[in-house]
């Protein structure tokens, strides 16, 4: 089969021919339909998520069940499924209840980094991570839901705002645009914030009540004026280091900074500011598979759309270069 492989010795990606994977008793062999490119995939090239051996890239995927292991009971050949991306864990311990990368009993392996991922014609997926796709999920464009979409849902949901309160979405690319739609579906007032006017146009189309370019000198004042004193929460989907410091300034007293983007260097916060509750800080991600059904149900019920540009597997380097440039206004996915 063909697969897009990252090669650490050259720090480059190429499309190679490799064997179709074998599966264990707990796994599903998936004929891939679509695989999405996520910003965290770029961390391979940056060294933030180092791979020591050549590995098939990708951790966002949907496809069709080709074959099942003997312990798989809820799925059968032909089922249309989406899935999360961590294997080698118990799915039961205290760590796994929070995030499977925290497993206390197993050795967590991240698809696309520590074990082969989903930019391939076939993939081996642990059945614990899988779910049947809702009928209104379009197969070719649904892969981003299974990292970006679920993450966006948890990010907005865990801010615990009340309808009518103000949420700032900082970074309005494909992930942020889903966050905007989810926030509006929860009854929130939304300000989309980005440095790219084309992206801000897409944020308006996604439903943002207002959009603000954070390169403007009066950016903070504009946001505070619109939100009548500051946002109740700012969800930072951007990975730009500067976005986090500026987002604190647009919060009202005791507002929540929700960290989703992963900057290249550690963030710094003033302990005195946190002590007096000037602002609060939290973070989240896709979470464990037991939290996935609620997110998928919400996305389906409220018809949350993901704007996706589709490519062929052979165009993987073009996708990577475009994401590196920061000029993409949508999610990107390979359709097989």
JSON list of C-alpha atoms in Angstrom, two decimals, residues 50 64 135 160 171 182 186 201 204 224 238 250 303 307:
[
{"chain": "A", "resi": 50, "resn": "UNK", "atom": "CA", "xyz": [10.48, 13.56, 17.81]},
{"chain": "A", "resi": 64, "resn": "UNK", "atom": "CA", "xyz": [-14.38, 1.67, 6.39]},
{"chain": "A", "resi": 135, "resn": "UNK", "atom": "CA", "xyz": [-25.34, 9.74, 8.87]},
{"chain": "A", "resi": 160, "resn": "UNK", "atom": "CA", "xyz": [-18.60, 26.61, 31.14]},
{"chain": "A", "resi": 171, "resn": "UNK", "atom": "CA", "xyz": [-6.85, 31.85, 15.77]},
{"chain": "A", "resi": 182, "resn": "UNK", "atom": "CA", "xyz": [-19.88, 25.36, 18.50]},
{"chain": "A", "resi": 186, "resn": "UNK", "atom": "CA", "xyz": [-24.21, 27.00, 22.82]},
{"chain": "A", "resi": 201, "resn": "UNK", "atom": "CA", "xyz": [-13.71, 36.75, 6.58]},
{"chain": "A", "resi": 204, "resn": "UNK", "atom": "CA", "xyz": [-17.54, 35.86, 9.92]},
{"chain": "A", "resi": 224, "resn": "UNK", "atom": "CA", "xyz": [-13.11, 45.25, 25.41]},
{"chain": "A", "resi": 238, "resn": "UNK", "atom": "CA", "xyz": [-3.33, 29.74, 17.59]},
{"chain": "A", "resi": 250, "resn": "UNK", "atom": "CA", "xyz": [-8.72, 41.00, 26.38]},
{"chain": "A", "resi": 303, "resn": "UNK", "atom": "CA", "xyz": [-24.49, 20.38, 11.92]},
{"chain": "A", "resi": 307, "resn": "UNK", "atom": "CA", "xyz": [-14.26, 23.69, 5.76]}
]
